[in-house]
């Protein structure tokens, strides 16, 4: 089982739609959680950290469920510019370094 | 502006040649990292350095080497021993190691290496 698993998609949604991505992680001792955004052939950029109580940043909401070991990202009112690959990232492992999921591809259609 | 600079953006090499990828940061970050990304896969950690003159192997260090003689610089050498070197290589840095909520990872814009 992969340490961090994501549905690869692609998710094709119309502009204005609400879309949610889930990510599961295998190490129950994982400590920190992040969502990164990666545009085609570019470097990943931090979208938001994921806190235990859940957190919101504009149209983006991140949730953490430690009991079920999953993280979610909700995007409301999707924009064309939200089209990208969303990477779930978890801090875990004996070396305490980040583990990246393979990403979920989102395309927002006009 | 502070940031991480990787050069070159595209690199082509013949099989059997060693090649060195450059990574420079002016963020005054202590920790630096090298990741590799293959199509449809997540980033995989090659090497990381928490402080000058020290570095650790990541998950896929075989066939790679690094040095950290200066805080700002963390070059990666892809040796001829690396079986499948063609990939997108990303350098990153963080204030401290491991990256945390207060010290997130920042990436350079990457080097695409093609070996034929």
Short mmCIF file of C-alpha atoms in Angstrom, two decimals:
data_model
loop_
_atom_site.label_atom_id
_atom_site.label_comp_id
_atom_site.label_asym_id
_atom_site.label_seq_id
_atom_site.Cartn_x
_atom_site.Cartn_y
_atom_site.Cartn_z
CA UNK A 1 0.00 0.00 0.00
CA UNK A 2 1.32 3.45 -0.91
CA UNK A 3 2.02 5.79 1.99
CA UNK A 4 -0.14 8.51 0.45
CA UNK A 5 -2.88 7.65 -2.01
CA UNK A 6 -4.98 9.93 -4.17
CA UNK A 7 -7.58 9.38 -6.86
CA UNK A 8 -5.65 10.43 -9.99
CA UNK A 9 -8.77 11.69 -11.74
CA UNK A 10 -9.07 13.44 -14.06
CA UNK A 11 -11.89 15.47 -12.61
CA UNK A 12 -13.57 17.55 -15.32
CA UNK A 13 -16.03 20.02 -13.82
CA UNK A 14 -17.90 23.05 -15.16
CA UNK A 15 -16.99 26.52 -14.01
CA UNK A 16 -18.76 27.36 -10.77
CA UNK A 17 -18.99 23.77 -9.59
CA UNK A 18 -17.92 22.48 -6.20
CA UNK A 19 -15.38 19.69 -6.29
CA UNK A 20 -13.81 17.61 -3.53
CA UNK A 21 -10.65 15.53 -3.47
CA UNK A 22 -9.72 12.93 -0.90
CA UNK A 23 -6.35 11.57 0.09
CA UNK A 24 -5.55 8.69 2.44
CA UNK A 25 -2.33 8.09 4.32
CA UNK A 26 -1.07 4.88 5.84
CA UNK A 27 1.12 6.04 8.73
CA UNK A 28 -1.02 6.83 11.75
CA UNK A 29 1.90 8.72 13.30
CA UNK A 30 1.90 11.30 10.48
CA UNK A 31 2.15 14.77 11.87
CA UNK A 32 1.71 17.49 9.28
CA UNK A 33 -0.43 17.68 6.18
CA UNK A 34 -0.45 19.93 3.16
CA UNK A 35 -2.07 20.46 -0.21
CA UNK A 36 0.17 21.62 -3.03
CA UNK A 37 -0.92 22.74 -6.45
CA UNK A 38 1.11 21.91 -9.56
CA UNK A 39 0.40 23.47 -12.94
CA UNK A 40 1.35 21.55 -16.05
CA UNK A 41 5.15 21.20 -16.34
CA UNK A 42 5.75 23.60 -13.45
CA UNK A 43 6.93 23.26 -9.87
CA UNK A 44 4.50 22.51 -7.03
CA UNK A 45 3.36 25.47 -4.95
CA UNK A 46 1.92 25.34 -1.45
CA UNK A 47 -1.84 25.78 -1.57
CA UNK A 48 -2.61 25.35 2.08
CA UNK A 49 -1.66 23.51 5.21
CA UNK A 50 -4.24 21.18 6.75
CA UNK A 51 -4.90 21.60 10.45
CA UNK A 52 -6.65 19.19 12.78
CA UNK A 53 -9.62 21.48 13.23
CA UNK A 54 -9.98 22.04 9.50
CA UNK A 55 -9.24 25.33 7.83
CA UNK A 56 -10.51 27.54 5.07
CA UNK A 57 -8.80 29.92 2.69
CA UNK A 58 -11.28 31.71 0.46
CA UNK A 59 -12.91 29.14 -1.79
CA UNK A 60 -10.72 26.33 -0.48
CA UNK A 61 -11.48 24.21 2.58
CA UNK A 62 -9.19 21.51 3.94
CA UNK A 63 -10.22 18.84 6.43
CA UNK A 64 -8.26 16.24 8.34
CA UNK A 65 -9.75 13.04 9.74
CA UNK A 66 -7.08 11.38 11.87
CA UNK A 67 -9.29 8.44 12.87
CA UNK A 68 -9.85 7.45 9.26
CA UNK A 69 -6.48 8.75 8.10
CA UNK A 70 -7.71 10.90 5.30
CA UNK A 71 -7.44 14.48 4.18
CA UNK A 72 -9.84 16.32 1.94
CA UNK A 73 -9.77 19.45 -0.16
CA UNK A 74 -12.99 21.19 -1.18
CA UNK A 75 -13.01 23.84 -3.89
CA UNK A 76 -16.14 25.96 -4.18
CA UNK A 77 -17.16 28.06 -7.17
CA UNK A 78 -14.45 26.57 -9.40
CA UNK A 79 -12.59 28.92 -11.70
CA UNK A 80 -10.84 28.11 -14.97
CA UNK A 81 -7.60 29.05 -13.22
CA UNK A 82 -8.11 26.24 -10.69
CA UNK A 83 -7.20 23.72 -13.40
CA UNK A 84 -4.09 21.98 -12.12
CA UNK A 85 -2.90 18.86 -10.37
CA UNK A 86 -3.44 18.85 -6.61
CA UNK A 87 -0.85 17.01 -4.55
CA UNK A 88 -1.55 15.64 -1.09
CA UNK A 89 1.57 15.82 1.07
CA UNK A 90 2.16 14.21 4.46
CA UNK A 91 5.01 14.48 6.97
CA UNK A 92 5.72 11.03 8.29
CA UNK A 93 8.23 8.25 8.24
CA UNK A 94 11.24 7.56 10.37
CA UNK A 95 13.26 10.22 8.56
CA UNK A 96 10.45 12.71 9.15
CA UNK A 97 10.36 13.95 5.60
CA UNK A 98 7.48 14.74 3.31
CA UNK A 99 5.75 12.05 1.27
CA UNK A 100 3.86 13.18 -1.83
CA UNK A 101 0.79 11.62 -3.35
CA UNK A 102 0.78 11.20 -7.11
CA UNK A 103 -1.78 13.98 -7.50
CA UNK A 104 -5.35 14.52 -8.63
CA UNK A 105 -5.82 16.26 -11.93
CA UNK A 106 -8.57 18.88 -12.13
CA UNK A 107 -9.82 20.56 -15.28
CA UNK A 108 -12.41 23.30 -14.96
CA UNK A 109 -14.38 23.70 -18.17
CA UNK A 110 -15.99 26.93 -19.44
CA UNK B 1 13.21 38.85 -4.72
CA UNK B 2 14.11 35.79 -2.70
CA UNK B 3 13.76 32.42 -4.31
CA UNK B 4 15.27 29.21 -5.56
CA UNK B 5 16.99 29.10 -8.93
CA UNK B 6 17.55 25.91 -10.82
CA UNK B 7 19.55 25.77 -13.99
CA UNK B 8 19.35 24.83 -16.73
CA UNK B 9 15.63 24.45 -17.36
CA UNK B 10 16.22 21.72 -19.95
CA UNK B 11 19.23 19.44 -20.14
CA UNK B 12 20.10 16.76 -22.66
CA UNK B 13 22.83 14.21 -22.14
CA UNK B 14 24.09 11.02 -23.67
CA UNK B 15 23.91 7.82 -21.69
CA UNK B 16 27.04 7.17 -19.66
CA UNK B 17 27.79 10.82 -18.90
CA UNK B 18 27.58 12.34 -15.46
CA UNK B 19 25.62 15.58 -15.27
CA UNK B 20 25.32 18.18 -12.51
CA UNK B 21 22.14 20.13 -11.85
CA UNK B 22 22.46 23.48 -10.16
CA UNK B 23 20.31 24.75 -7.28
CA UNK B 24 20.84 28.11 -5.57
CA UNK B 25 18.65 29.79 -2.95
CA UNK B 26 18.76 33.25 -1.41
CA UNK B 27 16.03 32.63 1.17
CA UNK B 28 18.57 31.98 3.94
CA UNK B 29 17.01 28.55 4.45
CA UNK B 30 19.01 25.94 6.32
CA UNK B 31 17.43 22.90 4.67
CA UNK B 32 17.56 21.96 1.01
CA UNK B 33 16.16 18.99 -0.89
CA UNK B 34 16.24 17.24 -4.23
CA UNK B 35 13.18 15.48 -5.59
CA UNK B 36 12.55 13.58 -8.74
CA UNK B 37 9.17 13.47 -10.51
CA UNK B 38 8.20 10.98 -13.18
CA UNK B 39 4.97 11.23 -15.22
CA UNK B 40 1.91 10.26 -13.20
CA UNK B 41 3.92 9.78 -10.04
CA UNK B 42 4.44 11.70 -6.88
CA UNK B 43 7.68 13.43 -6.02
CA UNK B 44 10.34 11.15 -4.58
CA UNK B 45 13.11 12.38 -2.29
CA UNK B 46 16.64 11.84 -3.56
CA UNK B 47 18.79 13.66 -1.00
CA UNK B 48 18.33 16.33 1.61
CA UNK B 49 20.58 18.56 3.64
CA UNK B 50 19.61 20.03 6.99
CA UNK B 51 22.71 22.16 7.35
CA UNK B 52 25.90 23.08 5.55
CA UNK B 53 28.41 20.24 5.12
CA UNK B 54 25.81 17.63 5.99
CA UNK B 55 23.38 15.66 3.83
CA UNK B 56 21.27 12.52 4.07
CA UNK B 57 20.04 9.97 1.56
CA UNK B 58 16.39 10.04 0.67
CA UNK B 59 14.30 7.21 -0.70
CA UNK B 60 16.01 6.93 -4.10
CA UNK B 61 19.63 8.07 -3.62
CA UNK B 62 21.27 5.35 -5.69
CA UNK B 63 23.02 6.76 -8.74
CA UNK B 64 23.03 10.33 -7.39
CA UNK B 65 25.45 12.43 -5.36
CA UNK B 66 25.25 15.86 -3.74
CA UNK B 67 27.38 18.37 -1.89
CA UNK B 68 26.53 21.22 0.48
CA UNK B 69 29.61 23.37 0.80
CA UNK B 70 27.64 26.61 1.01
CA UNK B 71 24.29 27.38 2.59
CA UNK B 72 22.99 28.79 -0.68
CA UNK B 73 23.97 25.93 -2.97
CA UNK B 74 23.00 22.25 -3.21
CA UNK B 75 24.10 20.79 -6.57
CA UNK B 76 22.94 17.32 -7.63
CA UNK B 77 25.07 15.04 -9.80
CA UNK B 78 23.30 12.37 -11.79
CA UNK B 79 25.87 9.69 -12.38
CA UNK B 80 26.06 7.06 -15.08
CA UNK B 81 25.05 4.53 -12.43
CA UNK B 82 21.50 5.92 -12.34
CA UNK B 83 19.48 3.44 -14.42
CA UNK B 84 16.63 5.73 -15.50
CA UNK B 85 17.85 9.32 -15.21
CA UNK B 86 15.31 10.95 -17.53
CA UNK B 87 12.93 12.87 -15.25
CA UNK B 88 11.87 16.25 -13.89
CA UNK B 89 14.20 17.25 -11.05
CA UNK B 90 13.00 19.68 -8.40
CA UNK B 91 15.11 21.41 -5.81
CA UNK B 92 13.42 22.77 -2.69
CA UNK B 93 14.26 24.48 0.55
CA UNK B 94 12.71 25.15 3.95
CA UNK B 95 13.68 27.24 6.94
CA UNK B 96 14.29 24.13 9.00
CA UNK B 97 14.01 20.39 8.57
CA UNK B 98 11.67 18.66 8.37
CA UNK B 99 9.27 21.04 6.66
CA UNK B 100 6.44 22.01 8.99
CA UNK B 101 3.47 24.36 9.08
CA UNK B 102 5.81 27.19 10.04
CA UNK B 103 8.54 26.09 7.67
CA UNK B 104 6.88 24.87 4.47
CA UNK B 105 8.70 23.62 1.42
CA UNK B 106 9.45 26.06 -1.40
CA UNK B 107 10.42 24.75 -4.83
CA UNK B 108 12.61 25.92 -7.66
CA UNK B 109 11.18 25.79 -11.16
CA UNK B 110 12.83 22.49 -11.98
CA UNK B 111 15.21 20.97 -14.52
CA UNK B 112 13.98 18.54 -17.15
CA UNK B 113 16.75 16.05 -17.82
CA UNK B 114 16.62 13.84 -20.89
CA UNK B 115 19.22 11.12 -21.32
CA UNK B 116 19.40 9.26 -24.60
#
